[in-house]
Amino acid sequence: MGMANPDCIFCKIIAGEVPSLKLYEDDRVFAMMDINPFDDGHGLVITKAHAENLLNADPDDLAAVLPAAQKICRAVEAALKPEGVNVVQANGPAAGQTVYHFHTHIFPRRRDDGAMLNWGHTPGDMGRIEAVYNKIMAVM
Ligand code: AMP
Ligand code: ZN
């Protein structure tokens, strides 16, 4: 496991130095209720190892995140009967990341909940999509 970061709130939660409402824990991941919830049932799955975000997290830790998110989604589904669930993850300030320790959000959703997570499916410019694709593939 990576070193804990002494200034990181999520590292403190994993170490038991800051309280949390724990939903799930295994060797690689920890999950809890978010204390500034978007809506009822908002949870977080975090890696136990400190890594800033998706860009530098250990792939083996990341591989444990989605099965944990699935367990929580199933429990949220059974307990709260939402109309949908989003699993959302932020990397960097423009993406809304505020805690720089890898985490993914689990948001129960309702059609009228006003979350600004849905975008219209307006067809793109295929030339532009392909130019951007080529840029990404050049460094993949
Ligand atoms: P993000 O903005 O994607 O980086 O998400 C960070 C999330 O962590 C926010 O939704 C916060 O409400 C949540 N958060 C911050 N501190 C705590 C804490 N002590 N316990 C639980 N959730 C927290
Ligand atoms: Zn941390």
Coordinates of N, CA, C and O and ligand atoms in Angstrom, one line a residue:
M1 N 0.9 -1.2 0.0 CA 0.0 0.0 0.0 C 0.9 1.2 0.0 O 1.9 1.3 0.6
G2 N 0.5 2.3 -0.7 CA 1.2 3.5 -0.8 C 1.2 4.2 0.6 O 0.4 3.9 1.5
M3 N 2.2 5.1 0.8 CA 2.3 5.8 2.1 C 1.1 6.7 2.3 O 0.6 7.4 1.3
A4 N 0.6 6.8 3.5 CA -0.5 7.8 3.8 C 0.1 9.2 3.8 O 1.3 9.4 4.1
N5 N -0.7 10.1 3.4 CA -0.3 11.5 3.3 C -0.8 12.2 4.6 O -2.0 12.2 4.8
P6 N 0.1 12.7 5.4 CA -0.3 13.3 6.7 C -1.3 14.4 6.6 O -2.0 14.7 7.6
D7 N -1.4 15.1 5.5 CA -2.3 16.3 5.3 C -3.6 15.9 4.7 O -4.4 16.8 4.4
C8 N -3.8 14.6 4.4 CA -4.9 14.2 3.6 C -6.1 13.7 4.4 O -5.9 12.8 5.2
I9 N -7.2 14.3 4.3 CA -8.4 14.0 5.1 C -8.8 12.5 4.8 O -9.2 11.8 5.8
F10 N -8.7 12.0 3.6 CA -9.1 10.6 3.4 C -8.1 9.6 4.0 O -8.5 8.6 4.5
C11 N -6.8 10.0 3.9 CA -5.9 9.1 4.6 C -6.2 9.1 6.1 O -6.0 8.0 6.8
K12 N -6.6 10.2 6.7 CA -6.9 10.2 8.1 C -8.2 9.4 8.4 O -8.2 8.7 9.5
I13 N -9.1 9.4 7.5 CA -10.3 8.5 7.7 C -9.9 7.1 7.6 O -10.3 6.3 8.5
I14 N -9.1 6.7 6.7 CA -8.7 5.3 6.6 C -7.9 4.8 7.8 O -8.1 3.7 8.3
A15 N -7.1 5.8 8.4 CA -6.3 5.4 9.6 C -7.2 5.5 10.8 O -6.7 5.2 11.9
G16 N -8.5 5.9 10.7 CA -9.4 5.9 11.9 C -9.2 7.2 12.7 O -9.7 7.3 13.8
E17 N -8.4 8.2 12.2 CA -8.2 9.4 13.0 C -9.3 10.4 12.8 O -9.4 11.4 13.6
V18 N -10.1 10.3 11.7 CA -11.2 11.1 11.5 C -12.4 10.1 11.3 O -12.3 9.1 10.6
P19 N -13.5 10.4 12.0 CA -14.7 9.5 11.9 C -15.3 9.5 10.5 O -15.3 10.5 9.8
S20 N -16.0 8.3 10.2 CA -16.7 8.3 9.0 C -17.8 7.2 9.1 O -17.8 6.4 10.1
L21 N -18.8 7.3 8.3 CA -19.8 6.2 8.2 C -19.4 5.2 7.2 O -19.6 5.4 6.0
K22 N -18.7 4.2 7.6 CA -18.1 3.2 6.7 C -19.1 2.3 6.1 O -20.0 1.7 6.7
L23 N -19.1 2.2 4.7 CA -20.0 1.4 4.0 C -19.4 0.0 3.7 O -20.1 -1.0 3.6
Y24 N -18.1 0.0 3.5 CA -17.4 -1.2 3.0 C -15.9 -1.0 3.1 O -15.4 0.2 3.0
E25 N -15.2 -2.1 3.3 CA -13.7 -2.0 3.3 C -13.2 -3.3 2.9 O -13.7 -4.4 3.3
D26 N -12.1 -3.3 2.1 CA -11.3 -4.5 1.9 C -9.8 -4.2 1.9 O -9.5 -3.1 2.3
D27 N -9.0 -5.0 1.3 CA -7.5 -4.7 1.4 C -7.1 -3.5 0.6 O -6.2 -2.8 1.0
R28 N -7.9 -3.2 -0.4 CA -7.5 -2.1 -1.3 C -8.4 -0.8 -1.3 O -7.9 0.3 -1.6
V29 N -9.6 -1.0 -0.9 CA -10.5 0.1 -0.9 C -11.3 0.3 0.3 O -11.5 -0.6 1.2
F30 N -11.9 1.5 0.5 CA -12.7 1.9 1.7 C -13.8 2.7 1.1 O -13.6 3.5 0.1
A31 N -15.0 2.5 1.6 CA -16.2 3.3 1.1 C -17.0 3.9 2.3 O -17.0 3.2 3.4
M32 N -17.5 5.0 2.1 CA -18.2 5.7 3.2 C -19.3 6.7 2.6 O -19.3 7.0 1.5
M33 N -20.1 7.2 3.5 CA -21.1 8.2 3.2 C -20.3 9.5 3.0 O -19.5 9.9 3.8
D34 N -20.7 10.3 2.0 CA -20.2 11.7 1.8 C -20.9 12.6 2.8 O -22.2 12.5 3.0
I35 N -20.2 13.5 3.4 CA -20.8 14.4 4.4 C -21.4 15.7 3.9 O -21.9 16.5 4.6
N36 N -21.2 15.9 2.6 CA -21.8 17.0 1.9 C -22.6 16.4 0.7 O -22.3 16.7 -0.4
P37 N -23.7 15.7 1.1 CA -24.3 14.9 0.0 C -25.0 15.7 -1.0 O -25.7 16.7 -0.7
F38 N -24.9 15.3 -2.3 CA -25.8 15.8 -3.3 C -27.2 15.5 -3.0 O -28.1 16.3 -3.2
D39 N -27.4 14.3 -2.6 CA -28.8 13.8 -2.3 C -28.7 12.6 -1.4 O -27.6 12.1 -1.1
D40 N -29.8 12.1 -0.9 CA -29.7 10.9 0.1 C -29.0 9.8 -0.6 O -29.2 9.4 -1.8
G41 N -28.1 9.2 0.2 CA -27.4 8.0 -0.3 C -26.1 8.2 -1.1 O -25.5 7.3 -1.6
H42 N -25.7 9.5 -1.1 CA -24.4 9.8 -1.8 C -23.2 9.2 -1.0 O -23.0 9.5 0.1
G43 N -22.5 8.3 -1.7 CA -21.4 7.6 -1.1 C -20.1 7.8 -1.9 O -20.1 8.3 -3.0
L44 N -19.0 7.4 -1.3 CA -17.7 7.6 -1.9 C -16.9 6.2 -1.8 O -16.9 5.6 -0.7
V45 N -16.3 5.8 -2.8 CA -15.3 4.7 -2.8 C -13.9 5.3 -3.0 O -13.7 6.0 -4.0
I46 N -13.0 5.0 -2.0 CA -11.7 5.6 -2.1 C -10.7 4.4 -2.1 O -10.9 3.4 -1.6
T47 N -9.5 4.7 -2.7 CA -8.4 3.7 -2.6 C -7.8 3.9 -1.2 O -7.7 5.0 -0.7
K48 N -7.3 2.8 -0.6 CA -6.6 2.9 0.7 C -5.3 3.6 0.5 O -4.9 4.3 1.4
A49 N -4.6 3.3 -0.6 CA -3.3 4.0 -0.9 C -3.6 5.4 -1.3 O -4.5 5.7 -2.1
H50 N -2.8 6.3 -0.8 CA -2.9 7.7 -1.2 C -2.4 7.9 -2.7 O -1.2 7.6 -2.9
A51 N -3.3 8.3 -3.6 CA -2.9 8.7 -4.9 C -3.8 9.8 -5.3 O -5.0 9.8 -4.9
E52 N -3.2 10.8 -5.9 CA -4.0 12.1 -6.2 C -5.3 11.8 -6.9 O -6.3 12.3 -6.5
N53 N -5.3 11.0 -7.9 CA -6.5 10.8 -8.7 C -6.3 9.6 -9.7 O -5.3 8.9 -9.6
L54 N -7.2 9.5 -10.6 CA -7.1 8.4 -11.6 C -5.8 8.4 -12.4 O -5.3 7.3 -12.8
L55 N -5.2 9.5 -12.6 CA -4.0 9.6 -13.4 C -2.8 8.9 -12.8 O -1.9 8.4 -13.5
N56 N -2.8 8.8 -11.5 CA -1.6 8.2 -10.8 C -1.9 7.1 -9.8 O -1.0 6.7 -9.1
A57 N -3.1 6.7 -9.8 CA -3.5 5.6 -8.9 C -3.0 4.3 -9.4 O -2.7 4.1 -10.6
D58 N -2.8 3.3 -8.5 CA -2.3 2.0 -8.9 C -3.4 1.2 -9.6 O -4.5 1.1 -9.1
P59 N -3.2 0.7 -10.8 CA -4.3 0.0 -11.5 C -4.9 -1.2 -10.8 O -6.1 -1.5 -10.9
D60 N -4.1 -1.9 -9.9 CA -4.6 -2.9 -9.1 C -5.6 -2.4 -8.1 O -6.6 -3.1 -7.7
D61 N -5.3 -1.2 -7.5 CA -6.3 -0.6 -6.6 C -7.5 -0.2 -7.4 O -8.6 -0.4 -6.9
L62 N -7.3 0.4 -8.5 CA -8.5 0.8 -9.3 C -9.4 -0.4 -9.7 O -10.6 -0.3 -9.7
A63 N -8.7 -1.6 -9.9 CA -9.5 -2.8 -10.2 C -10.4 -3.2 -9.1 O -11.4 -3.9 -9.3
A64 N -10.1 -2.8 -7.9 CA -10.9 -3.1 -6.7 C -12.1 -2.1 -6.5 O -13.0 -2.4 -5.8
V65 N -12.0 -1.0 -7.2 CA -12.9 0.1 -6.9 C -14.3 -0.2 -7.5 O -15.3 0.0 -6.8
L66 N -14.4 -0.7 -8.7 CA -15.7 -0.9 -9.3 C -16.5 -2.0 -8.7 O -17.7 -1.9 -8.4
P67 N -15.9 -3.2 -8.3 CA -16.6 -4.2 -7.5 C -17.2 -3.6 -6.2 O -18.3 -4.0 -5.8
A68 N -16.4 -2.8 -5.6 CA -16.9 -2.2 -4.3 C -18.0 -1.2 -4.6 O -19.1 -1.2 -3.9
A69 N -17.9 -0.4 -5.7 CA -19.0 0.5 -6.1 C -20.2 -0.4 -6.4 O -21.4 0.1 -6.1
Q70 N -20.1 -1.5 -7.0 CA -21.2 -2.4 -7.4 C -22.0 -2.8 -6.1 O -23.2 -2.8 -6.0
K71 N -21.2 -3.2 -5.1 CA -21.8 -3.6 -3.8 C -22.7 -2.5 -3.2 O -23.8 -2.7 -2.8
I72 N -22.1 -1.3 -3.3 CA -22.8 -0.2 -2.7 C -24.0 0.2 -3.5 O -25.1 0.5 -3.0
C73 N -23.8 0.2 -4.8 CA -25.0 0.5 -5.7 C -26.1 -0.5 -5.5 O -27.3 -0.1 -5.5
R74 N -25.8 -1.8 -5.3 CA -26.8 -2.8 -5.1 C -27.6 -2.5 -3.8 O -28.8 -2.6 -3.7
A75 N -26.8 -2.1 -2.7 CA -27.4 -1.8 -1.4 C -28.3 -0.6 -1.5 O -29.4 -0.5 -1.0
V76 N -27.7 0.4 -2.2 CA -28.5 1.7 -2.4 C -29.8 1.4 -3.2 O -30.8 1.9 -2.8
E77 N -29.6 0.6 -4.2 CA -30.8 0.3 -5.0 C -31.9 -0.4 -4.2 O -33.1 0.0 -4.2
A78 N -31.5 -1.4 -3.3 CA -32.4 -2.1 -2.5 C -33.0 -1.2 -1.4 O -34.2 -1.3 -1.1
A79 N -32.2 -0.4 -0.8 CA -32.6 0.4 0.4 C -33.4 1.6 0.0 O -34.3 2.0 0.7
L80 N -33.0 2.3 -1.1 CA -33.5 3.6 -1.4 C -34.4 3.7 -2.7 O -35.1 4.7 -2.9
K81 N -34.3 2.6 -3.5 CA -35.1 2.6 -4.7 C -35.0 3.8 -5.6 O -36.0 4.5 -5.9
P82 N -33.8 4.3 -5.9 CA -33.7 5.5 -6.7 C -34.1 5.1 -8.2 O -34.3 3.9 -8.5
E83 N -34.2 6.1 -9.0 CA -34.6 5.9 -10.4 C -33.3 5.6 -11.3 O -33.4 5.3 -12.4
G84 N -32.2 5.9 -10.7 CA -30.9 5.6 -11.4 C -29.8 5.9 -10.4 O -30.0 6.4 -9.3
V85 N -28.6 5.5 -10.8 CA -27.4 5.8 -10.0 C -26.3 6.2 -11.0 O -26.1 5.6 -12.0
N86 N -25.6 7.3 -10.6 CA -24.4 7.6 -11.4 C -23.1 7.3 -10.6 O -23.1 7.5 -9.3
V87 N -22.1 6.8 -11.2 CA -20.8 6.6 -10.6 C -19.9 7.6 -11.3 O -19.7 7.5 -12.5
V88 N -19.5 8.6 -10.6 CA -18.8 9.8 -11.1 C -17.5 10.0 -10.4 O -17.4 9.9 -9.2
Q89 N -16.5 10.4 -11.1 CA -15.1 10.5 -10.6 C -14.5 11.8 -11.1 O -14.5 12.0 -12.4
A90 N -13.9 12.6 -10.3 CA -13.3 13.9 -10.7 C -11.8 13.9 -10.7 O -11.2 13.4 -9.7
N91 N -11.2 14.4 -11.7 CA -9.7 14.6 -11.7 C -9.4 16.0 -12.1 O -9.6 16.4 -13.3
G92 N -8.8 16.7 -11.2 CA -8.4 18.1 -11.5 C -9.5 19.1 -11.2 O -10.7 18.8 -11.1
P93 N -9.1 20.4 -11.0 CA -10.0 21.4 -10.5 C -11.2 21.7 -11.5 O -12.3 21.9 -11.0
A94 N -10.9 21.7 -12.8 CA -12.0 22.0 -13.7 C -13.1 20.8 -13.7 O -14.2 21.1 -14.0
A95 N -12.7 19.7 -13.2 CA -13.6 18.5 -13.1 C -14.3 18.5 -11.8 O -15.1 17.7 -11.5
G96 N -13.9 19.5 -10.9 CA -14.6 19.6 -9.6 C -13.9 18.8 -8.5 O -14.5 18.6 -7.5
Q97 N -12.7 18.4 -8.8 CA -12.0 17.6 -7.7 C -11.6 18.6 -6.6 O -11.0 19.6 -6.8
T98 N -12.0 18.2 -5.3 CA -11.7 19.1 -4.2 C -10.8 18.3 -3.2 O -10.1 18.9 -2.4
V99 N -10.9 17.0 -3.2 CA -10.0 16.2 -2.3 C -9.1 15.4 -3.2 O -9.5 14.6 -4.0
Y100 N -7.8 15.6 -3.0 CA -6.8 15.1 -3.9 C -6.3 13.7 -3.4 O -5.1 13.5 -3.2
H101 N -7.3 12.8 -3.2 CA -7.0 11.4 -2.9 C -8.1 10.7 -3.7 O -9.3 11.0 -3.6
F102 N -7.7 9.7 -4.5 CA -8.6 9.1 -5.5 C -9.9 8.7 -4.8 O -9.9 8.0 -3.8
H103 N -11.0 9.0 -5.4 CA -12.3 8.6 -5.0 C -13.3 8.6 -6.1 O -13.1 9.4 -7.1
T104 N -14.3 7.8 -6.1 CA -15.4 7.9 -7.0 C -16.7 8.1 -6.2 O -16.8 7.5 -5.1
H105 N -17.5 8.9 -6.7 CA -18.8 9.2 -6.1 C -19.8 8.2 -6.6 O -19.8 7.7 -7.7
I106 N -20.8 7.9 -5.7 CA -22.0 7.1 -6.1 C -23.2 8.0 -5.7 O -23.4 8.3 -4.6
F107 N -23.9 8.4 -6.8 CA -25.0 9.3 -6.6 C -26.3 8.5 -7.0 O -26.5 8.3 -8.2
P108 N -27.2 8.3 -6.0 CA -28.5 7.9 -6.4 C -29.2 9.0 -7.2 O -29.0 10.2 -6.8
R109 N -29.9 8.7 -8.2 CA -30.5 9.8 -9.0 C -32.0 9.6 -9.1 O -32.6 8.5 -9.1
R110 N -32.7 10.8 -9.2 CA -34.1 10.9 -9.5 C -34.3 11.8 -10.8 O -33.5 12.7 -10.9
R111 N -35.3 11.5 -11.6 CA -35.4 12.3 -12.8 C -35.4 13.8 -12.6 O -34.9 14.6 -13.4
D112 N -36.0 14.2 -11.4 CA -36.2 15.7 -11.2 C -35.2 16.2 -10.2 O -35.5 17.2 -9.6
D113 N -34.1 15.5 -10.0 CA -33.1 16.0 -8.9 C -32.3 17.2 -9.3 O -31.6 17.7 -8.4
G114 N -32.3 17.6 -10.6 CA -31.6 18.8 -11.0 C -30.0 18.6 -11.0 O -29.3 19.6 -11.2
A115 N -29.5 17.4 -10.9 CA -28.1 17.2 -11.1 C -27.6 17.6 -12.5 O -28.3 17.2 -13.4
M116 N -26.6 18.4 -12.6 CA -26.1 18.8 -13.9 C -25.1 17.8 -14.5 O -24.0 18.1 -14.8
L117 N -25.6 16.6 -14.5 CA -24.7 15.5 -15.0 C -25.1 14.9 -16.4 O -24.4 14.2 -17.0
N118 N -26.3 15.3 -16.8 CA -26.8 14.8 -18.1 C -26.6 15.8 -19.2 O -26.8 17.0 -19.0
W119 N -26.1 15.4 -20.3 CA -25.9 16.3 -21.4 C -26.7 15.8 -22.6 O -27.0 14.7 -22.8
G120 N -27.0 16.8 -23.5 CA -27.8 16.5 -24.6 C -27.0 15.8 -25.7 O -25.8 16.0 -25.7
H121 N -27.6 14.9 -26.4 CA -26.9 14.1 -27.4 C -27.0 14.9 -28.8 O -27.7 14.4 -29.7
T122 N -26.2 16.0 -28.8 CA -26.1 16.7 -30.1 C -25.0 16.1 -30.9 O -23.9 16.0 -30.4
P123 N -25.3 15.7 -32.2 CA -24.2 15.1 -33.0 C -23.0 16.0 -33.1 O -23.2 17.2 -33.3
G124 N -21.8 15.4 -33.1 CA -20.6 16.2 -33.2 C -20.1 16.3 -34.6 O -20.7 15.7 -35.5
D125 N -19.1 17.1 -34.8 CA -18.4 17.2 -36.2 C -17.5 16.0 -36.3 O -16.5 15.9 -35.6
M126 N -17.7 15.1 -37.2 CA -16.9 13.9 -37.3 C -15.5 14.1 -37.6 O -14.6 13.4 -37.2
G127 N -15.2 15.2 -38.4 CA -13.8 15.6 -38.7 C -13.1 16.0 -37.5 O -11.9 15.6 -37.2
R128 N -13.7 16.7 -36.6 CA -13.1 17.2 -35.4 C -12.9 16.0 -34.4 O -11.9 15.9 -33.8
I129 N -13.9 15.1 -34.3 CA -13.8 14.0 -33.5 C -12.6 13.1 -33.9 O -11.8 12.7 -33.1
E130 N -12.5 13.0 -35.2 CA -11.4 12.1 -35.7 C -10.0 12.8 -35.5 O -9.0 12.1 -35.1
A131 N -9.9 14.1 -35.6 CA -8.7 14.9 -35.4 C -8.3 14.7 -33.9 O -7.1 14.5 -33.6
V132 N -9.2 14.8 -33.0 CA -8.9 14.7 -31.6 C -8.5 13.2 -31.3 O -7.6 13.0 -30.5
Y133 N -9.3 12.3 -31.9 CA -8.9 10.9 -31.7 C -7.5 10.6 -32.2 O -6.7 9.9 -31.4
N134 N -7.1 11.2 -33.3 CA -5.7 11.0 -33.8 C -4.7 11.5 -32.8 O -3.6 10.9 -32.6
K135 N -5.0 12.6 -32.2 CA -4.1 13.2 -31.2 C -3.9 12.3 -30.0 O -2.8 12.1 -29.5
I136 N -5.0 11.7 -29.5 CA -5.0 10.8 -28.4 C -4.2 9.6 -28.7 O -3.3 9.1 -28.0
M137 N -4.5 9.0 -29.9 CA -3.9 7.7 -30.3 C -2.4 7.9 -30.5 O -1.7 6.9 -30.4
A138 N -2.0 9.1 -30.9 CA -0.5 9.3 -31.1 C 0.3 9.1 -29.8 O 1.5 8.8 -29.9
V139 N -0.4 9.2 -28.7 CA 0.4 9.0 -27.4 C -0.1 7.9 -26.6 O 0.3 7.7 -25.4
M140 N -1.1 7.1 -27.1 CA -1.7 6.0 -26.3 C -0.6 4.9 -26.1 O 0.1 4.5 -27.1
Ligands
AMP1 P1 -14.6 15.9 -5.1 O1 -15.2 17.3 -5.1 O2 -15.0 15.0 -6.3 O3 -13.1 15.9 -4.9 O4 -15.2 15.1 -3.9 C1 -14.8 15.2 -2.6 C2 -15.9 14.7 -1.7 O5 -15.4 14.4 -0.5 C3 -17.0 15.8 -1.6 O6 -18.2 15.4 -2.0 C4 -17.0 16.0 -0.1 O7 -18.2 16.3 0.5 C5 -16.4 14.7 0.5 N1 -15.8 14.8 1.8 C6 -14.9 15.7 2.2 N2 -14.5 15.5 3.4 C7 -15.2 14.4 3.8 C8 -15.3 13.7 5.0 N3 -14.5 14.0 6.1 N4 -16.1 12.6 5.1 C9 -16.8 12.3 4.0 N5 -16.8 12.9 2.9 C10 -16.0 14.0 2.8
ZN2 ZN -4.8 10.4 1.1

